[in-house]
Each structure stands twice: as C-alpha cells, then as structure tokens.
C-alpha cells in the first residue's frame, strides 16, 4: 500500500508541475490543465485516495473556461481582416473576461493539485504508522 501511495504522490507532483504551466493562456494552459486532469485521475486510480472537491471543481472550471475562450476566439477570427480585428470585435470584452476567469481557475487548479498531493502524503503517513 505504501508503494502504491508513493507512486500516486509522484504522479501528483508531476501534475503540479503541469498545473504551473496552465497559467500561460487559455490554449496552452487548457492543454496543460487537461494533462493535469489525466494525471490526477491516474493518481486516484493508483493511490485510491479520493479527489478533493477543490481539485475536481477547479479542473472542471478551468477546462470549461478554456474551451469557451478558445471557441469564442476561433468564432470571432476573420483571416481576411487586419491585425487589429480583435480590438474592433464586439466579443473582445467577453474574450478578456473569459481570459481573466481562466487565469483565476488556473490558480485554483494549482491550489487543488497541491492540496491533493498533501492528501496523498497524509494517507502515506497514516499507512506507515499502521
């Protein structure tokens, strides 16, 4: 059991490193958050430690914000327009708001992944005492 929890902790530490990459922007950060989600699920399957609400809610919110931001950017992009097309776009304030929301959720993802790693570490310590 201790070996399983150690492997889960290592996986979750790797997830923490990817969550730090999530701060970049909605596209690259969204991909990093998706990788964090996959690694966190892998840590859950290996370690059998329940994922805290902070972790899974922040991951879900970050993925939704990322998809919404990138979708709106793709929708409002016009390849024939000039470089200042987003300054004149009616969606620019919404895109800015979604980008800010994504950055807030990216910070929550960092906190959630660290919190889950601490929870795995606590379970590992409990198993060592038994």
PDB file of C-alpha atoms in Angstrom:
ATOM      1  CA  UNK A   1       0.000   0.000   0.000  1.00  0.00           C
ATOM      2  CA  UNK A   2       2.840   2.370   0.808  1.00  0.00           C
ATOM      3  CA  UNK A   3       4.457   1.795  -2.599  1.00  0.00           C
ATOM      4  CA  UNK A   4       1.150   2.476  -4.330  1.00  0.00           C
ATOM      5  CA  UNK A   5       0.740   5.756  -2.442  1.00  0.00           C
ATOM      6  CA  UNK A   6       4.335   6.732  -3.247  1.00  0.00           C
ATOM      7  CA  UNK A   7       3.697   6.192  -6.950  1.00  0.00           C
ATOM      8  CA  UNK A   8       0.463   8.209  -6.705  1.00  0.00           C
ATOM      9  CA  UNK A   9       2.360  11.018  -4.965  1.00  0.00           C
ATOM     10  CA  UNK A  10       4.996  11.095  -7.717  1.00  0.00           C
ATOM     11  CA  UNK A  11       2.256  11.238 -10.367  1.00  0.00           C
ATOM     12  CA  UNK A  12       0.562  14.072  -8.498  1.00  0.00           C
ATOM     13  CA  UNK A  13       3.832  16.004  -8.194  1.00  0.00           C
ATOM     14  CA  UNK A  14       4.166  15.759 -11.976  1.00  0.00           C
ATOM     15  CA  UNK A  15       0.591  17.048 -12.203  1.00  0.00           C
ATOM     16  CA  UNK A  16       1.603  20.018 -10.024  1.00  0.00           C
ATOM     17  CA  UNK A  17       4.377  20.851 -12.486  1.00  0.00           C
ATOM     18  CA  UNK A  18       1.911  20.785 -15.375  1.00  0.00           C
ATOM     19  CA  UNK A  19      -0.552  22.903 -13.400  1.00  0.00           C
ATOM     20  CA  UNK A  20       2.083  25.627 -13.172  1.00  0.00           C
ATOM     21  CA  UNK A  21       2.186  25.592 -16.971  1.00  0.00           C
ATOM     22  CA  UNK A  22      -1.576  26.184 -17.003  1.00  0.00           C
ATOM     23  CA  UNK A  23      -1.097  29.848 -16.129  1.00  0.00           C
ATOM     24  CA  UNK A  24       0.140  30.724 -19.653  1.00  0.00           C
ATOM     25  CA  UNK A  25      -3.057  31.257 -21.664  1.00  0.00           C
ATOM     26  CA  UNK A  26      -6.328  29.556 -22.476  1.00  0.00           C
ATOM     27  CA  UNK A  27      -4.991  27.430 -25.328  1.00  0.00           C
ATOM     28  CA  UNK A  28      -1.656  26.140 -23.989  1.00  0.00           C
ATOM     29  CA  UNK A  29      -2.883  26.352 -20.415  1.00  0.00           C
ATOM     30  CA  UNK A  30      -6.043  24.467 -21.311  1.00  0.00           C
ATOM     31  CA  UNK A  31      -3.980  21.632 -22.722  1.00  0.00           C
ATOM     32  CA  UNK A  32      -1.839  21.649 -19.579  1.00  0.00           C
ATOM     33  CA  UNK A  33      -4.961  21.551 -17.392  1.00  0.00           C
ATOM     34  CA  UNK A  34      -6.257  18.605 -19.413  1.00  0.00           C
ATOM     35  CA  UNK A  35      -2.949  16.805 -18.771  1.00  0.00           C
ATOM     36  CA  UNK A  36      -3.297  17.671 -15.064  1.00  0.00           C
ATOM     37  CA  UNK A  37      -6.771  16.132 -15.098  1.00  0.00           C
ATOM     38  CA  UNK A  38      -5.471  12.918 -16.663  1.00  0.00           C
ATOM     39  CA  UNK A  39      -2.551  12.710 -14.215  1.00  0.00           C
ATOM     40  CA  UNK A  40      -4.833  13.373 -11.248  1.00  0.00           C
ATOM     41  CA  UNK A  41      -7.193  10.609 -12.346  1.00  0.00           C
ATOM     42  CA  UNK A  42      -4.174   8.315 -12.756  1.00  0.00           C
ATOM     43  CA  UNK A  43      -3.026   9.213  -9.226  1.00  0.00           C
ATOM     44  CA  UNK A  44      -6.544   8.469  -7.971  1.00  0.00           C
ATOM     45  CA  UNK A  45      -6.586   5.077  -9.669  1.00  0.00           C
ATOM     46  CA  UNK A  46      -3.126   4.148  -8.386  1.00  0.00           C
ATOM     47  CA  UNK A  47      -3.362   5.546  -4.859  1.00  0.00           C
ATOM     48  CA  UNK A  48      -7.085   5.026  -4.226  1.00  0.00           C
ATOM     49  CA  UNK A  49      -7.289   8.348  -2.383  1.00  0.00           C
ATOM     50  CA  UNK A  50     -10.451  10.353  -3.013  1.00  0.00           C
ATOM     51  CA  UNK A  51     -10.001  13.519  -5.062  1.00  0.00           C
ATOM     52  CA  UNK A  52     -10.979  16.611  -3.008  1.00  0.00           C
ATOM     53  CA  UNK A  53     -13.771  18.880  -4.233  1.00  0.00           C
ATOM     54  CA  UNK A  54     -11.358  21.794  -4.640  1.00  0.00           C
ATOM     55  CA  UNK A  55      -9.324  19.748  -7.097  1.00  0.00           C
ATOM     56  CA  UNK A  56     -12.026  18.405  -9.366  1.00  0.00           C
ATOM     57  CA  UNK A  57     -14.180  21.555  -9.329  1.00  0.00           C
ATOM     58  CA  UNK A  58     -11.197  23.757 -10.227  1.00  0.00           C
ATOM     59  CA  UNK A  59     -10.158  21.371 -13.004  1.00  0.00           C
ATOM     60  CA  UNK A  60     -13.677  21.338 -14.434  1.00  0.00           C
ATOM     61  CA  UNK A  61     -13.996  25.127 -14.262  1.00  0.00           C
ATOM     62  CA  UNK A  62     -10.610  25.660 -15.905  1.00  0.00           C
ATOM     63  CA  UNK A  63     -11.417  23.286 -18.751  1.00  0.00           C
ATOM     64  CA  UNK A  64     -14.808  24.936 -19.337  1.00  0.00           C
ATOM     65  CA  UNK A  65     -13.233  28.433 -19.316  1.00  0.00           C
ATOM     66  CA  UNK A  66     -10.502  27.299 -21.694  1.00  0.00           C
ATOM     67  CA  UNK A  67     -12.942  25.739 -24.150  1.00  0.00           C
ATOM     68  CA  UNK A  68     -15.200  28.802 -24.029  1.00  0.00           C
ATOM     69  CA  UNK A  69     -12.317  31.230 -24.573  1.00  0.00           C
ATOM     70  CA  UNK A  70     -10.735  29.320 -27.439  1.00  0.00           C
ATOM     71  CA  UNK A  71     -14.118  28.691 -29.076  1.00  0.00           C
ATOM     72  CA  UNK A  72     -15.016  32.376 -28.952  1.00  0.00           C
ATOM     73  CA  UNK A  73     -11.609  33.322 -30.340  1.00  0.00           C
ATOM     74  CA  UNK A  74     -11.961  30.890 -33.232  1.00  0.00           C
ATOM     75  CA  UNK A  75     -15.522  32.056 -33.891  1.00  0.00           C
ATOM     76  CA  UNK A  76     -14.578  35.733 -33.965  1.00  0.00           C
ATOM     77  CA  UNK A  77     -11.399  35.267 -36.030  1.00  0.00           C
ATOM     78  CA  UNK A  78     -11.510  36.515 -39.606  1.00  0.00           C
ATOM     79  CA  UNK A  79      -8.493  35.521 -41.714  1.00  0.00           C
ATOM     80  CA  UNK A  80      -9.162  38.368 -44.173  1.00  0.00           C
ATOM     81  CA  UNK A  81      -9.287  41.086 -41.505  1.00  0.00           C
ATOM     82  CA  UNK A  82      -6.391  43.216 -40.304  1.00  0.00           C
ATOM     83  CA  UNK A  83      -4.259  42.586 -37.230  1.00  0.00           C
ATOM     84  CA  UNK A  84      -6.473  44.836 -35.115  1.00  0.00           C
ATOM     85  CA  UNK A  85      -9.592  42.749 -35.688  1.00  0.00           C
ATOM     86  CA  UNK A  86      -9.964  41.811 -32.022  1.00  0.00           C
ATOM     87  CA  UNK A  87      -9.781  45.432 -30.923  1.00  0.00           C
ATOM     88  CA  UNK A  88     -12.821  46.178 -33.098  1.00  0.00           C
ATOM     89  CA  UNK A  89     -14.642  42.930 -32.317  1.00  0.00           C
ATOM     90  CA  UNK A  90     -17.845  43.034 -30.264  1.00  0.00           C
ATOM     91  CA  UNK A  91     -16.553  39.901 -28.492  1.00  0.00           C
ATOM     92  CA  UNK A  92     -13.321  41.477 -27.236  1.00  0.00           C
ATOM     93  CA  UNK A  93     -14.668  42.342 -23.774  1.00  0.00           C
ATOM     94  CA  UNK A  94     -16.124  38.839 -23.400  1.00  0.00           C
ATOM     95  CA  UNK A  95     -12.840  37.279 -24.505  1.00  0.00           C
ATOM     96  CA  UNK A  96     -10.954  39.420 -21.969  1.00  0.00           C
ATOM     97  CA  UNK A  97     -13.365  38.416 -19.218  1.00  0.00           C
ATOM     98  CA  UNK A  98     -13.043  34.748 -20.074  1.00  0.00           C
ATOM     99  CA  UNK A  99      -9.263  35.061 -20.128  1.00  0.00           C
ATOM    100  CA  UNK A 100      -9.296  36.579 -16.640  1.00  0.00           C
ATOM    101  CA  UNK A 101     -11.684  33.849 -15.472  1.00  0.00           C
ATOM    102  CA  UNK A 102      -9.346  31.209 -16.904  1.00  0.00           C
ATOM    103  CA  UNK A 103      -6.375  32.668 -15.058  1.00  0.00           C
ATOM    104  CA  UNK A 104      -8.330  32.603 -11.790  1.00  0.00           C
ATOM    105  CA  UNK A 105      -9.290  28.991 -12.364  1.00  0.00           C
ATOM    106  CA  UNK A 106      -5.663  28.191 -13.276  1.00  0.00           C
ATOM    107  CA  UNK A 107      -4.614  29.421  -9.833  1.00  0.00           C
ATOM    108  CA  UNK A 108      -7.348  27.272  -8.302  1.00  0.00           C
ATOM    109  CA  UNK A 109      -6.018  24.276 -10.256  1.00  0.00           C
ATOM    110  CA  UNK A 110      -2.547  24.868  -8.806  1.00  0.00           C
ATOM    111  CA  UNK A 111      -4.027  25.013  -5.310  1.00  0.00           C
ATOM    112  CA  UNK A 112      -6.161  21.924  -5.940  1.00  0.00           C
ATOM    113  CA  UNK A 113      -3.306  19.798  -7.235  1.00  0.00           C
ATOM    114  CA  UNK A 114      -1.101  20.760  -4.301  1.00  0.00           C
ATOM    115  CA  UNK A 115      -3.960  20.034  -1.895  1.00  0.00           C
ATOM    116  CA  UNK A 116      -4.445  16.585  -3.418  1.00  0.00           C
ATOM    117  CA  UNK A 117      -0.723  15.858  -3.167  1.00  0.00           C
ATOM    118  CA  UNK A 118      -0.849  16.780   0.529  1.00  0.00           C
ATOM    119  CA  UNK A 119      -3.833  14.489   0.998  1.00  0.00           C
ATOM    120  CA  UNK A 120      -1.937  11.607  -0.650  1.00  0.00           C
ATOM    121  CA  UNK A 121       1.068  12.364   1.561  1.00  0.00           C
ATOM    122  CA  UNK A 122      -1.151  12.242   4.662  1.00  0.00           C
ATOM    123  CA  UNK A 123      -2.550   8.867   3.621  1.00  0.00           C
ATOM    124  CA  UNK A 124       1.001   7.641   3.053  1.00  0.00           C
ATOM    125  CA  UNK A 125       1.980   8.710   6.561  1.00  0.00           C
ATOM    126  CA  UNK A 126      -1.098   7.004   8.004  1.00  0.00           C
ATOM    127  CA  UNK A 127      -0.214   3.765   6.229  1.00  0.00           C
ATOM    128  CA  UNK A 128       3.346   3.949   7.583  1.00  0.00           C
ATOM    129  CA  UNK A 129       2.053   4.132  11.172  1.00  0.00           C
ATOM    130  CA  UNK A 130      -0.200   1.101  10.725  1.00  0.00           C
TER     131      UNK A 130
END
